Every structure is written in C-alpha cells, then in structure tokens.
Amino acid sequence: MSGRTQTRRLRRASRNPVLRAALFGATVVLLLALPASGFAKTDARSSAKKGQLEVFSWWTGGGEAHGLAALIKIWNKQHPATPFKNETVAGGAGSNAKAVLAQRLAAHKPPDSFQGHAGAELLDYIKAGQVENIDFIYRKYGFNKIMPAQLIKQITYKGHLYSVPVNIHRANILWYNPSVLKKAGISGAPKTWDEFIADLKKAKSADVIPLALGQAWTQKHLFETVMIATLGPSGWAKLWKKGGNWSSANVTTALNRFKDLLTYTNSDAASLTWQDASKLVADGKAAFNIMGDWADGYFRIDLKKKPNAGYGWAAVPGTSGVYDWLSDSFTLAKGAPHRAAAIQWLGFLGSKKAQDTFNPLKGSIPARKDANPKLYDTYLKWALKQWKADKLAGSLTHGVVASNAWNTDIDSALELFVQSKNVSRLQSSLVSAAKKRAG
Ligand code: GAL
C-alpha cells in the first residue's frame, strides 16, 4: 500500500465514529507498549539489535585488550548499525579460546571473524573449509602490496588469500629488570648461552628467581626459543618439513639446555599466567623472563613501567639477528552471521589507521610497511628496525610452523617432560610427532 492511499484510508476512518474509537484504542495500546523515548529511537534500537559484528579473540585484559578496545571504539563510532560484539575467551596464546572456537565451528555457529595466526594454524581452518577466500578484499584495498611478501605467503593457499594480518609480534625476547641485574652484579643482558647460565647463577645467589616462568604454553614458548638459539633459523625451519631430522645431536643439545633452564625457574610456574610471570620481573622478584613482545604493552601500559628503566630487553641469547615472528590475523568465517559487517571489519583492520592505533598499544609492529614510526614507543622503534634487518624464524607456539594437531602432540610431550626431565624420551616423542604430522 502506498503512503498516500494509507493516509487517505486513515482520514476516512477518522470520520467514522466506530472506527475512530477502535483507532484511538489501538493507538493507546501502542503508546503504552512503547518506552517513553518514542518512535524514532525505538526504530533505531531494533535495527541496531539486528546488526552487529561478532569478533572472536583471546585478548582480554592484562596487556592484551588495550589495542582491541581502541579499535572497538573507532568501529562503534563509524558503524553504529553494527556494534562490535567482543567475543573473547581468556587465556594467553589462545590456550582456551582455540578449543572453544573449534567447538563453535564444528557446531556451525561461527562468529563473523576470528583470530588465527598466519601460517600453519590458519591453514588448518582453510583446509577444513571454515574460512572464506577474501581475494576481493585484497583487490579492493591493495593490502598485498603494502604488507611484506613473507607474510602474504603465510596467509595464501593455492593462490588465494584467507585473512587480514593486524600485526607482527616477536617471540624471542629476553625481558629483564635492570635494577635486579645491577644488584646481582650482572652487567647487562647476556648474549651467549654460557653468559646466560652464568647470569642465572648470579641471580640465584642474589636470592631472586633467575628465570620467571608461567603455565604450559609459556614453557613451550621457552622451548621454542632455546631450539632456535641452538639450531639457528635454517636448522629450525628444516624441522617442520617432511624428513626433518628431530633425532640430531643438535636437537639433543637444545633439549638439554631446556632441561637446564628449568632448574632456574619458579616452582609454581604451572599456575601462573604469562602476565604473572612478567610481573615477577617488573616487581623485582625475578631477574629474567622469556616472552613475546606483548609483554612490552603489559609493562608499559598496565604496569606503567618506563622502557630501559623499569624493564629492559634483548634478543634471547644466541638469537641476535633472528626474528622469531608470528602474526595475529583475522578471518571471514564461512557462514558468518553478519557477513557484510565482517567484510567491512577486515577492510578496516588492514587500514593504516587501524594498524597504527592497535599496535602501539599491543606491543607489536604493524603488518603494513607504511607505519608511522613516531607513534611507536622505545621497544617498538627498536623492533621496527630489527624486523627489517633480521633473519626470520617462524613461531611454533603461535601458529606459524606447525598445525594445531602437531602443536598438541608437542604439548603432551612437553607436559610429560616437565615432570620426568627425561631428555631421550622427549626427543623420541618429538621424532614420532614429526613423522605423523610433517608434510
Ligand atoms: C599470542 C598472540 C598475541 C598475544 C599472546 C599472548 O598467541 O599472537 O597477540 O595475545 O598470544 O596471549
């Protein structure tokens, strides 16, 4: 019915006393049912409820959430009809989130867009048909020209692109407390493995925890950096290809180093989050911690520590000139309930504005090559330079080199090892995992 016909009928009805009474009654009922704010607002509210953007990640609190919160603020201002629904599951490195996501995907209840690391982890979702090809987004915004080729390679499968990276993180950082080092008679960050062990001994004698450690995934993170320090980036890369030699003497050396390091850690590691372990360093209760550079965001923003005064950093001993990298990227889930909003979100996430807003807070460098370095604090300015100069090694714990299944096998082997400290048993479990999963 056209608007004019409708008006004419209403006018006619208003002249008929019976209809007039009925119309009046209906209007009263309608007005009573409405909130005081009136028609216009109610319309806007109900359409806003219909539209939203569900984004799934593990970025909750403690150094993780500031960057995302800043993006949400911009998003909500620019997209009032599709407000951001922040679907986060707490637990560093996605230790809980990935399992929840797997259940949702299996039940065909995907969010619109979910966090997935560039590399083997993303490949799992691609092969399972859980994410859409987003070539059209890359064509529209030209992201592939503005992001590094090595990164683009890790989100491409059979010539198609599947996610938008928001950042590049570095895993092999040795964080330390400068005043604790001074008190323990340690002159700056150690560079070689021998220096590192000597410094850990000094810290032990000074009655502080030499190396702060957290729950299981942080132990794998530590293991990964020791492996890279011992095998070098090319030896490390070979392990993830078919026929990689996991039974080599170099791997044994790395595993013994890992075993040795565990003797310098806190006994309550299993019950600590990565933030708890970082805080031990910030509070002067521990000398060192090996963690990714999300710790920079935590030290600087949450704990209000000054770079090079409240906390210091260096490459993990033996890995200077190597960037153990990973990238947080977001996907377009197959069957996304709000697909159009998800497409806009991915376009936004790849923009210079989004990346230069998110990364200075998150403690990561942007995936785009055209970031404005002035916006980045002391550690990140250093990281921006290192990224350009360093050799690359892909992270295990954060999804670059091994699938989720291979990671799970390694998790089980490490869990047993942390109890038994049996190097040869660990090595043979790693050999079997590689045989089963590589290729
Ligand atoms: C990584 C993730 C980072 C950071 C970290 C700790 O896997 O890529 O962005 O959140 O876990 O949770």
Short mmCIF file of C-alpha atoms and ligand atoms in Angstrom, two decimals:
data_model
loop_
_atom_site.label_atom_id
_atom_site.label_comp_id
_atom_site.label_asym_id
_atom_site.label_seq_id
_atom_site.Cartn_x
_atom_site.Cartn_y
_atom_site.Cartn_z
CA MET A 1 0.00 0.00 0.00
CA SER A 2 1.37 3.44 -0.94
CA GLY A 3 1.80 6.09 1.73
CA ARG A 4 -0.81 8.30 0.09
CA THR A 5 -3.50 5.52 0.00
CA GLN A 6 -2.73 4.74 3.62
CA THR A 7 -3.22 8.38 4.65
CA ARG A 8 -6.46 8.60 2.68
CA ARG A 9 -7.85 5.46 4.41
CA LEU A 10 -6.84 6.73 7.84
CA ARG A 11 -8.54 10.07 7.16
CA ARG A 12 -11.71 8.25 6.05
CA ALA A 13 -11.58 6.03 9.15
CA SER A 14 -11.23 9.03 11.42
CA ARG A 15 -14.59 10.34 10.14
CA ASN A 16 -16.37 7.06 11.11
CA PRO A 17 -17.14 7.13 14.88
CA VAL A 18 -16.84 3.33 15.38
CA LEU A 19 -13.56 3.11 13.56
CA ARG A 20 -12.39 6.27 15.31
CA ALA A 21 -12.90 4.62 18.72
CA ALA A 22 -11.08 1.48 17.55
CA LEU A 23 -8.19 3.52 16.16
CA PHE A 24 -7.97 5.51 19.39
CA GLY A 25 -7.85 2.28 21.46
CA ALA A 26 -5.16 0.80 19.24
CA THR A 27 -3.10 3.97 19.47
CA VAL A 28 -3.33 3.98 23.29
CA VAL A 29 -2.25 0.33 23.44
CA LEU A 30 0.64 1.07 21.09
CA LEU A 31 1.79 4.10 23.04
CA LEU A 32 1.63 2.20 26.33
CA ALA A 33 3.74 -0.54 24.85
CA LEU A 34 6.40 1.94 23.77
CA PRO A 35 9.10 3.27 26.06
CA ALA A 36 8.95 6.97 26.83
CA SER A 37 11.67 7.73 24.31
CA GLY A 38 9.20 7.48 21.40
CA PHE A 39 9.01 6.11 17.87
CA ALA A 40 12.17 7.29 16.16
CA LYS A 41 14.54 5.94 18.79
CA THR A 42 12.76 2.62 19.08
CA ASP A 43 13.16 2.08 15.36
CA ALA A 44 16.88 2.79 15.52
CA ARG A 45 17.35 0.50 18.51
CA SER A 46 15.62 -2.50 16.99
CA SER A 47 17.59 -2.24 13.75
CA ALA A 48 20.84 -1.94 15.76
CA LYS A 49 19.99 -5.17 17.56
CA LYS A 50 19.55 -6.93 14.25
CA GLY A 51 23.01 -5.88 13.09
CA GLN A 52 26.25 -6.47 14.94
CA LEU A 53 29.75 -7.69 14.37
CA GLU A 54 30.90 -10.75 16.31
CA VAL A 55 34.67 -10.91 16.61
CA PHE A 56 36.33 -13.81 18.40
CA SER A 57 39.76 -13.48 20.05
CA TRP A 58 41.66 -14.21 23.27
CA TRP A 59 42.51 -10.62 24.02
CA THR A 60 41.11 -9.96 27.48
CA GLY A 61 42.86 -7.67 29.95
CA GLY A 62 46.48 -7.66 31.10
CA GLY A 63 48.29 -6.05 28.18
CA GLU A 64 46.12 -7.84 25.63
CA ALA A 65 42.97 -5.74 25.48
CA HIS A 66 44.04 -2.10 25.07
CA GLY A 67 44.70 -2.29 21.34
CA LEU A 68 41.44 -4.11 20.67
CA ALA A 69 39.50 -1.66 22.86
CA ALA A 70 40.84 1.25 20.81
CA LEU A 71 39.72 -0.46 17.58
CA ILE A 72 36.29 -1.18 19.05
CA LYS A 73 35.86 2.50 19.89
CA ILE A 74 36.56 3.58 16.31
CA TRP A 75 34.43 0.78 14.89
CA ASN A 76 31.40 1.62 17.01
CA LYS A 77 31.61 5.28 16.10
CA GLN A 78 31.86 4.53 12.39
CA HIS A 79 29.36 1.64 12.31
CA PRO A 80 26.52 2.41 14.75
CA ALA A 81 24.21 -0.04 12.96
CA THR A 82 26.57 -2.99 13.54
CA PRO A 83 28.04 -2.57 17.03
CA PHE A 84 31.04 -4.68 17.97
CA LYS A 85 30.28 -7.84 19.92
CA ASN A 86 33.52 -8.68 21.66
CA GLU A 87 33.63 -12.45 21.97
CA THR A 88 36.79 -13.16 23.91
CA VAL A 89 37.89 -16.25 25.78
CA ALA A 90 40.66 -15.53 28.29
CA GLY A 91 43.92 -17.49 28.23
CA GLY A 92 47.25 -16.47 26.70
CA ALA A 93 48.16 -17.73 23.22
CA GLY A 94 44.57 -18.88 22.75
CA SER A 95 45.15 -21.72 25.21
CA ASN A 96 41.40 -21.85 25.97
CA ALA A 97 39.99 -19.86 23.07
CA LYS A 98 41.10 -22.22 20.33
CA ALA A 99 39.19 -25.14 21.86
CA VAL A 100 36.03 -23.05 22.25
CA LEU A 101 36.37 -21.85 18.67
CA ALA A 102 36.82 -25.41 17.39
CA GLN A 103 33.56 -26.42 19.11
CA ARG A 104 31.68 -23.46 17.66
CA LEU A 105 32.98 -24.14 14.17
CA ALA A 106 32.10 -27.82 14.44
CA ALA A 107 28.58 -26.88 15.56
CA HIS A 108 28.27 -24.44 12.60
CA LYS A 109 27.91 -21.49 14.98
CA PRO A 110 30.81 -19.35 13.82
CA PRO A 111 31.45 -15.78 14.86
CA ASP A 112 31.76 -13.32 11.96
CA SER A 113 35.53 -13.08 12.19
CA PHE A 114 38.03 -14.94 14.35
CA GLN A 115 41.67 -14.61 15.31
CA GLY A 116 44.01 -17.10 13.70
CA HIS A 117 47.79 -16.99 13.43
CA ALA A 118 49.26 -16.60 9.97
CA GLY A 119 50.89 -19.83 8.79
CA ALA A 120 50.07 -23.45 9.64
CA GLU A 121 47.34 -22.56 12.13
CA LEU A 122 45.38 -20.61 9.50
CA LEU A 123 45.95 -23.44 7.04
CA ASP A 124 44.02 -25.76 9.37
CA TYR A 125 40.95 -23.53 9.09
CA ILE A 126 41.37 -23.16 5.33
CA LYS A 127 41.66 -26.91 4.75
CA ALA A 128 38.64 -27.57 6.96
CA GLY A 129 36.63 -25.13 4.81
CA GLN A 130 35.91 -22.90 7.82
CA VAL A 131 37.05 -19.59 6.32
CA GLU A 132 36.26 -17.76 3.11
CA ASN A 133 38.67 -16.74 0.41
CA ILE A 134 39.00 -12.94 0.72
CA ASP A 135 40.83 -12.10 -2.51
CA PHE A 136 38.15 -9.48 -3.19
CA ILE A 137 39.10 -7.57 -0.03
CA TYR A 138 42.77 -7.57 -1.06
CA ARG A 139 41.81 -6.42 -4.56
CA LYS A 140 39.75 -3.57 -3.14
CA TYR A 141 42.36 -2.25 -0.70
CA GLY A 142 45.64 -3.43 -2.24
CA PHE A 143 46.81 -4.89 1.10
CA ASN A 144 49.13 -7.38 -0.61
CA LYS A 145 51.23 -4.52 -1.96
CA ILE A 146 51.59 -2.88 1.43
CA MET A 147 52.32 -5.99 3.53
CA PRO A 148 55.62 -7.93 3.43
CA ALA A 149 55.79 -10.75 0.88
CA GLN A 150 56.88 -13.32 3.53
CA LEU A 151 53.75 -12.56 5.50
CA ILE A 152 51.43 -12.64 2.49
CA LYS A 153 52.85 -16.10 1.70
CA GLN A 154 51.70 -17.35 5.11
CA ILE A 155 48.07 -16.38 4.53
CA THR A 156 47.88 -17.63 0.95
CA TYR A 157 46.75 -21.11 -0.05
CA LYS A 158 46.61 -22.29 -3.65
CA GLY A 159 46.88 -18.70 -4.85
CA HIS A 160 44.09 -17.32 -2.64
CA LEU A 161 44.19 -15.08 0.42
CA TYR A 162 42.39 -16.02 3.63
CA SER A 163 42.97 -13.48 6.41
CA VAL A 164 43.98 -9.92 7.22
CA PRO A 165 47.05 -9.63 9.50
CA VAL A 166 46.88 -6.83 12.02
CA ASN A 167 50.43 -7.09 13.36
CA ILE A 168 53.77 -8.82 13.64
CA HIS A 169 54.90 -10.00 17.07
CA ARG A 170 58.32 -11.19 18.13
CA ALA A 171 58.60 -14.22 20.42
CA ASN A 172 62.35 -14.40 21.21
CA ILE A 173 62.75 -11.58 23.70
CA LEU A 174 64.63 -11.81 26.98
CA TRP A 175 62.98 -9.32 29.34
CA TYR A 176 64.82 -8.27 32.46
CA ASN A 177 64.71 -5.97 35.43
CA PRO A 178 67.70 -3.56 35.17
CA SER A 179 67.90 -2.87 38.93
CA VAL A 180 67.77 -6.56 39.80
CA LEU A 181 70.57 -7.25 37.34
CA LYS A 182 72.62 -4.47 38.88
CA LYS A 183 72.09 -5.78 42.40
CA ALA A 184 73.04 -9.28 41.32
CA GLY A 185 76.23 -8.00 39.67
CA ILE A 186 75.08 -8.78 36.14
CA SER A 187 76.43 -6.31 33.63
CA GLY A 188 73.62 -6.03 31.05
CA ALA A 189 71.76 -8.69 29.08
CA PRO A 190 73.70 -11.87 28.26
CA LYS A 191 74.44 -12.56 24.58
CA THR A 192 75.71 -16.13 24.57
CA TRP A 193 74.35 -19.25 26.21
CA ASP A 194 77.30 -19.50 28.61
CA GLU A 195 76.87 -15.90 29.70
CA PHE A 196 73.18 -16.55 30.22
CA ILE A 197 73.78 -19.52 32.52
CA ALA A 198 76.44 -17.57 34.44
CA ASP A 199 73.95 -14.71 34.94
CA LEU A 200 71.19 -17.07 36.06
CA LYS A 201 73.59 -18.40 38.69
CA LYS A 202 74.36 -14.85 39.87
CA ALA A 203 70.63 -14.10 40.15
CA LYS A 204 70.14 -17.28 42.18
CA SER A 205 72.86 -16.22 44.61
CA ALA A 206 71.21 -12.79 44.89
CA ASP A 207 68.10 -14.59 46.10
CA VAL A 208 65.75 -13.71 43.26
CA ILE A 209 64.03 -16.06 40.83
CA PRO A 210 66.54 -16.28 37.99
CA LEU A 211 64.06 -17.01 35.19
CA ALA A 212 60.33 -16.37 35.73
CA LEU A 213 58.09 -18.93 34.03
CA GLY A 214 54.34 -19.45 33.64
CA GLN A 215 51.85 -22.13 32.57
CA ALA A 216 52.31 -24.83 29.92
CA TRP A 217 52.17 -22.73 26.73
CA THR A 218 54.82 -20.35 28.09
CA GLN A 219 57.05 -23.39 28.65
CA LYS A 220 56.64 -24.34 25.00
CA HIS A 221 57.43 -20.73 24.12
CA LEU A 222 60.66 -21.02 26.11
CA PHE A 223 61.45 -24.37 24.47
CA GLU A 224 60.98 -22.83 21.01
CA THR A 225 63.47 -20.03 21.67
CA VAL A 226 66.07 -22.45 23.05
CA MET A 227 65.67 -24.60 19.93
CA ILE A 228 66.13 -21.59 17.63
CA ALA A 229 69.15 -20.41 19.65
CA THR A 230 70.75 -23.83 19.25
CA LEU A 231 69.79 -24.81 15.69
CA GLY A 232 69.73 -21.39 14.05
CA PRO A 233 66.86 -20.22 11.85
CA SER A 234 67.60 -22.53 8.92
CA GLY A 235 68.07 -25.63 11.12
CA TRP A 236 64.79 -24.75 12.82
CA ALA A 237 62.95 -24.29 9.50
CA LYS A 238 64.08 -27.74 8.28
CA LEU A 239 62.47 -29.46 11.26
CA TRP A 240 59.00 -28.56 10.01
CA LYS A 241 59.48 -30.04 6.54
CA LYS A 242 58.98 -33.69 5.65
CA GLY A 243 62.06 -35.67 6.75
CA GLY A 244 63.21 -33.00 9.27
CA ASN A 245 65.89 -34.51 11.49
CA TRP A 246 64.49 -34.41 15.02
CA SER A 247 66.92 -37.06 16.24
CA SER A 248 70.04 -34.98 15.56
CA ALA A 249 72.69 -34.25 18.19
CA ASN A 250 71.83 -30.53 17.91
CA VAL A 251 68.27 -31.21 18.98
CA THR A 252 69.64 -33.22 21.95
CA THR A 253 71.85 -30.26 22.91
CA ALA A 254 68.83 -27.93 22.75
CA LEU A 255 66.73 -30.27 24.89
CA ASN A 256 69.49 -30.48 27.50
CA ARG A 257 69.72 -26.70 27.55
CA PHE A 258 65.97 -26.51 28.05
CA LYS A 259 66.22 -29.01 30.91
CA ASP A 260 68.99 -26.95 32.47
CA LEU A 261 66.98 -23.72 32.18
CA LEU A 262 64.04 -25.26 34.01
CA THR A 263 66.23 -25.60 37.12
CA TYR A 264 66.38 -21.78 37.34
CA THR A 265 62.61 -21.23 37.24
CA ASN A 266 59.93 -20.73 39.90
CA SER A 267 58.30 -23.90 41.24
CA ASP A 268 54.74 -22.51 40.86
CA ALA A 269 55.12 -21.93 37.09
CA ALA A 270 52.17 -24.17 36.15
CA SER A 271 49.72 -21.92 37.98
CA LEU A 272 50.96 -18.59 36.62
CA THR A 273 49.72 -16.73 33.55
CA TRP A 274 52.22 -15.01 31.26
CA GLN A 275 51.30 -11.73 32.94
CA ASP A 276 52.04 -13.19 36.39
CA ALA A 277 55.48 -14.29 35.20
CA SER A 278 56.19 -10.88 33.61
CA LYS A 279 55.07 -9.16 36.80
CA LEU A 280 57.64 -11.11 38.82
CA VAL A 281 60.28 -9.35 36.72
CA ALA A 282 58.58 -5.93 36.93
CA ASP A 283 58.24 -6.25 40.71
CA GLY A 284 61.91 -7.11 41.12
CA LYS A 285 61.19 -10.67 42.29
CA ALA A 286 62.78 -12.22 39.21
CA ALA A 287 65.70 -11.25 37.00
CA PHE A 288 64.64 -12.55 33.55
CA ASN A 289 61.67 -13.83 31.60
CA ILE A 290 61.46 -15.05 28.01
CA MET A 291 58.22 -13.93 26.39
CA GLY A 292 56.79 -12.36 23.26
CA ASP A 293 56.66 -8.61 22.83
CA TRP A 294 53.05 -8.37 24.00
CA ALA A 295 54.93 -8.06 27.34
CA ASP A 296 56.05 -4.59 26.21
CA GLY A 297 52.40 -3.45 26.19
CA TYR A 298 51.88 -5.01 29.61
CA PHE A 299 54.98 -3.43 31.23
CA ARG A 300 54.43 -0.03 29.68
CA ILE A 301 50.66 0.42 29.81
CA ASP A 302 49.32 -1.82 32.57
CA LEU A 303 52.27 -1.67 34.96
CA LYS A 304 53.31 1.88 33.96
CA LYS A 305 56.99 0.93 33.75
CA LYS A 306 59.47 3.01 31.78
CA PRO A 307 61.38 1.26 28.98
CA ASN A 308 65.08 0.81 29.78
CA ALA A 309 64.45 1.74 33.43
CA GLY A 310 61.58 -0.37 34.80
CA TYR A 311 62.23 -3.09 32.23
CA GLY A 312 64.86 -3.92 29.66
CA TRP A 313 65.08 -6.35 26.73
CA ALA A 314 67.41 -8.11 24.35
CA ALA A 315 67.22 -10.99 21.90
CA VAL A 316 67.18 -14.38 23.65
CA PRO A 317 70.89 -15.35 23.99
CA GLY A 318 72.09 -16.96 20.79
CA THR A 319 69.29 -15.44 18.67
CA SER A 320 70.57 -11.97 18.00
CA GLY A 321 69.72 -11.09 14.38
CA VAL A 322 66.84 -13.58 14.32
CA TYR A 323 63.20 -12.52 14.49
CA ASP A 324 61.12 -15.41 15.84
CA TRP A 325 57.94 -13.99 14.38
CA LEU A 326 54.20 -14.53 14.38
CA SER A 327 51.22 -12.57 13.19
CA ASP A 328 47.68 -12.18 14.50
CA SER A 329 45.30 -12.24 11.60
CA PHE A 330 41.51 -12.20 11.30
CA THR A 331 39.34 -14.26 9.02
CA LEU A 332 35.97 -14.13 7.34
CA ALA A 333 34.26 -17.18 8.84
CA LYS A 334 32.30 -19.37 6.47
CA GLY A 335 28.62 -18.89 7.37
CA ALA A 336 29.37 -15.61 9.20
CA PRO A 337 26.05 -14.40 10.62
CA HIS A 338 26.83 -10.78 9.68
CA ARG A 339 28.95 -11.26 6.59
CA ALA A 340 28.70 -7.69 5.26
CA ALA A 341 29.87 -6.25 8.59
CA ALA A 342 32.71 -8.78 8.73
CA ILE A 343 33.91 -7.69 5.29
CA GLN A 344 33.93 -4.05 6.45
CA TRP A 345 35.79 -5.08 9.62
CA LEU A 346 38.54 -6.79 7.63
CA GLY A 347 38.90 -3.75 5.38
CA PHE A 348 39.20 -1.57 8.47
CA LEU A 349 41.69 -3.91 10.19
CA GLY A 350 44.10 -3.72 7.28
CA SER A 351 43.99 0.09 7.17
CA LYS A 352 46.89 2.29 8.27
CA LYS A 353 44.61 3.98 10.79
CA ALA A 354 43.63 0.68 12.47
CA GLN A 355 47.17 -0.71 12.48
CA ASP A 356 48.75 2.48 13.82
CA THR A 357 46.08 2.62 16.53
CA PHE A 358 46.25 -1.03 17.59
CA ASN A 359 49.96 -1.84 17.54
CA PRO A 360 51.49 0.94 19.67
CA LEU A 361 49.17 -0.30 22.46
CA LYS A 362 49.52 -4.04 21.83
CA GLY A 363 53.31 -4.11 21.76
CA SER A 364 53.59 -5.29 18.17
CA ILE A 365 54.74 -3.75 14.93
CA PRO A 366 52.18 -3.32 12.16
CA ALA A 367 51.78 -5.79 9.33
CA ARG A 368 51.77 -2.82 6.94
CA LYS A 369 55.08 -1.44 5.76
CA ASP A 370 53.96 2.20 5.85
CA ALA A 371 53.52 2.65 9.62
CA ASN A 372 54.35 5.95 11.20
CA PRO A 373 57.35 5.11 13.49
CA LYS A 374 56.75 8.26 15.53
CA LEU A 375 53.69 6.63 17.07
CA TYR A 376 55.73 3.71 18.44
CA ASP A 377 57.47 3.69 21.80
CA THR A 378 61.11 2.80 22.57
CA TYR A 379 60.92 -1.00 22.36
CA LEU A 380 58.76 -0.92 19.24
CA LYS A 381 61.05 1.55 17.46
CA TRP A 382 63.83 -0.99 18.05
CA ALA A 383 61.60 -3.85 16.82
CA LEU A 384 60.69 -1.96 13.64
CA LYS A 385 64.39 -1.72 12.78
CA GLN A 386 65.16 -5.32 13.73
CA TRP A 387 62.32 -6.65 11.57
CA LYS A 388 63.91 -5.07 8.51
CA ALA A 389 67.40 -6.41 9.26
CA ASP A 390 66.87 -9.82 10.91
CA LYS A 391 66.57 -13.35 9.56
CA LEU A 392 63.16 -14.84 10.15
CA ALA A 393 62.19 -17.93 12.14
CA GLY A 394 58.50 -18.89 12.34
CA SER A 395 56.97 -19.40 15.78
CA LEU A 396 55.80 -22.85 16.88
CA THR A 397 53.75 -21.80 19.90
CA HIS A 398 51.99 -19.10 17.91
CA GLY A 399 50.95 -20.99 14.84
CA VAL A 400 53.46 -20.30 12.09
CA VAL A 401 55.33 -23.57 11.59
CA ALA A 402 53.07 -26.36 12.85
CA SER A 403 49.38 -27.25 12.70
CA ASN A 404 47.19 -27.31 15.80
CA ALA A 405 47.42 -31.13 15.85
CA TRP A 406 51.24 -31.11 15.75
CA ASN A 407 51.26 -28.47 18.46
CA THR A 408 49.02 -30.67 20.61
CA ASP A 409 51.43 -33.61 20.23
CA ILE A 410 54.32 -31.38 21.30
CA ASP A 411 52.27 -30.05 24.23
CA SER A 412 51.73 -33.57 25.53
CA ALA A 413 55.42 -34.46 25.14
CA LEU A 414 56.48 -31.31 26.98
CA GLU A 415 53.94 -31.82 29.74
CA LEU A 416 55.45 -35.23 30.48
CA PHE A 417 58.97 -33.84 30.21
CA VAL A 418 58.39 -31.08 32.73
CA GLN A 419 57.57 -33.87 35.22
CA SER A 420 60.12 -36.51 34.20
CA LYS A 421 63.01 -34.38 32.82
CA ASN A 422 63.77 -37.35 30.58
CA VAL A 423 65.53 -35.87 27.52
CA SER A 424 65.69 -39.03 25.43
CA ARG A 425 62.00 -39.77 25.94
CA LEU A 426 61.14 -36.19 24.95
CA GLN A 427 63.29 -36.44 21.84
CA SER A 428 61.71 -39.69 20.71
CA SER A 429 58.20 -38.22 21.22
CA LEU A 430 59.23 -35.25 19.08
CA VAL A 431 60.55 -37.61 16.41
CA SER A 432 57.26 -39.55 16.32
CA ALA A 433 55.19 -36.37 16.25
CA ALA A 434 57.15 -35.13 13.24
CA LYS A 435 56.73 -38.47 11.43
CA LYS A 436 53.00 -38.34 11.99
CA ARG A 437 52.41 -34.66 11.21
CA ALA A 438 55.01 -33.31 8.76
CA GLY A 439 54.21 -32.83 5.10
C1 GAL B 1 49.83 -14.92 21.02
C2 GAL B 1 49.13 -13.82 20.27
C3 GAL B 1 49.48 -12.49 20.85
C4 GAL B 1 49.29 -12.47 22.34
C5 GAL B 1 49.87 -13.73 23.01
C6 GAL B 1 49.55 -13.86 24.48
O1 GAL B 1 49.47 -16.17 20.53
O2 GAL B 1 49.54 -13.89 18.94
O3 GAL B 1 48.73 -11.49 20.24
O4 GAL B 1 47.98 -12.30 22.60
O5 GAL B 1 49.44 -14.87 22.37
O6 GAL B 1 48.23 -14.14 24.68
#
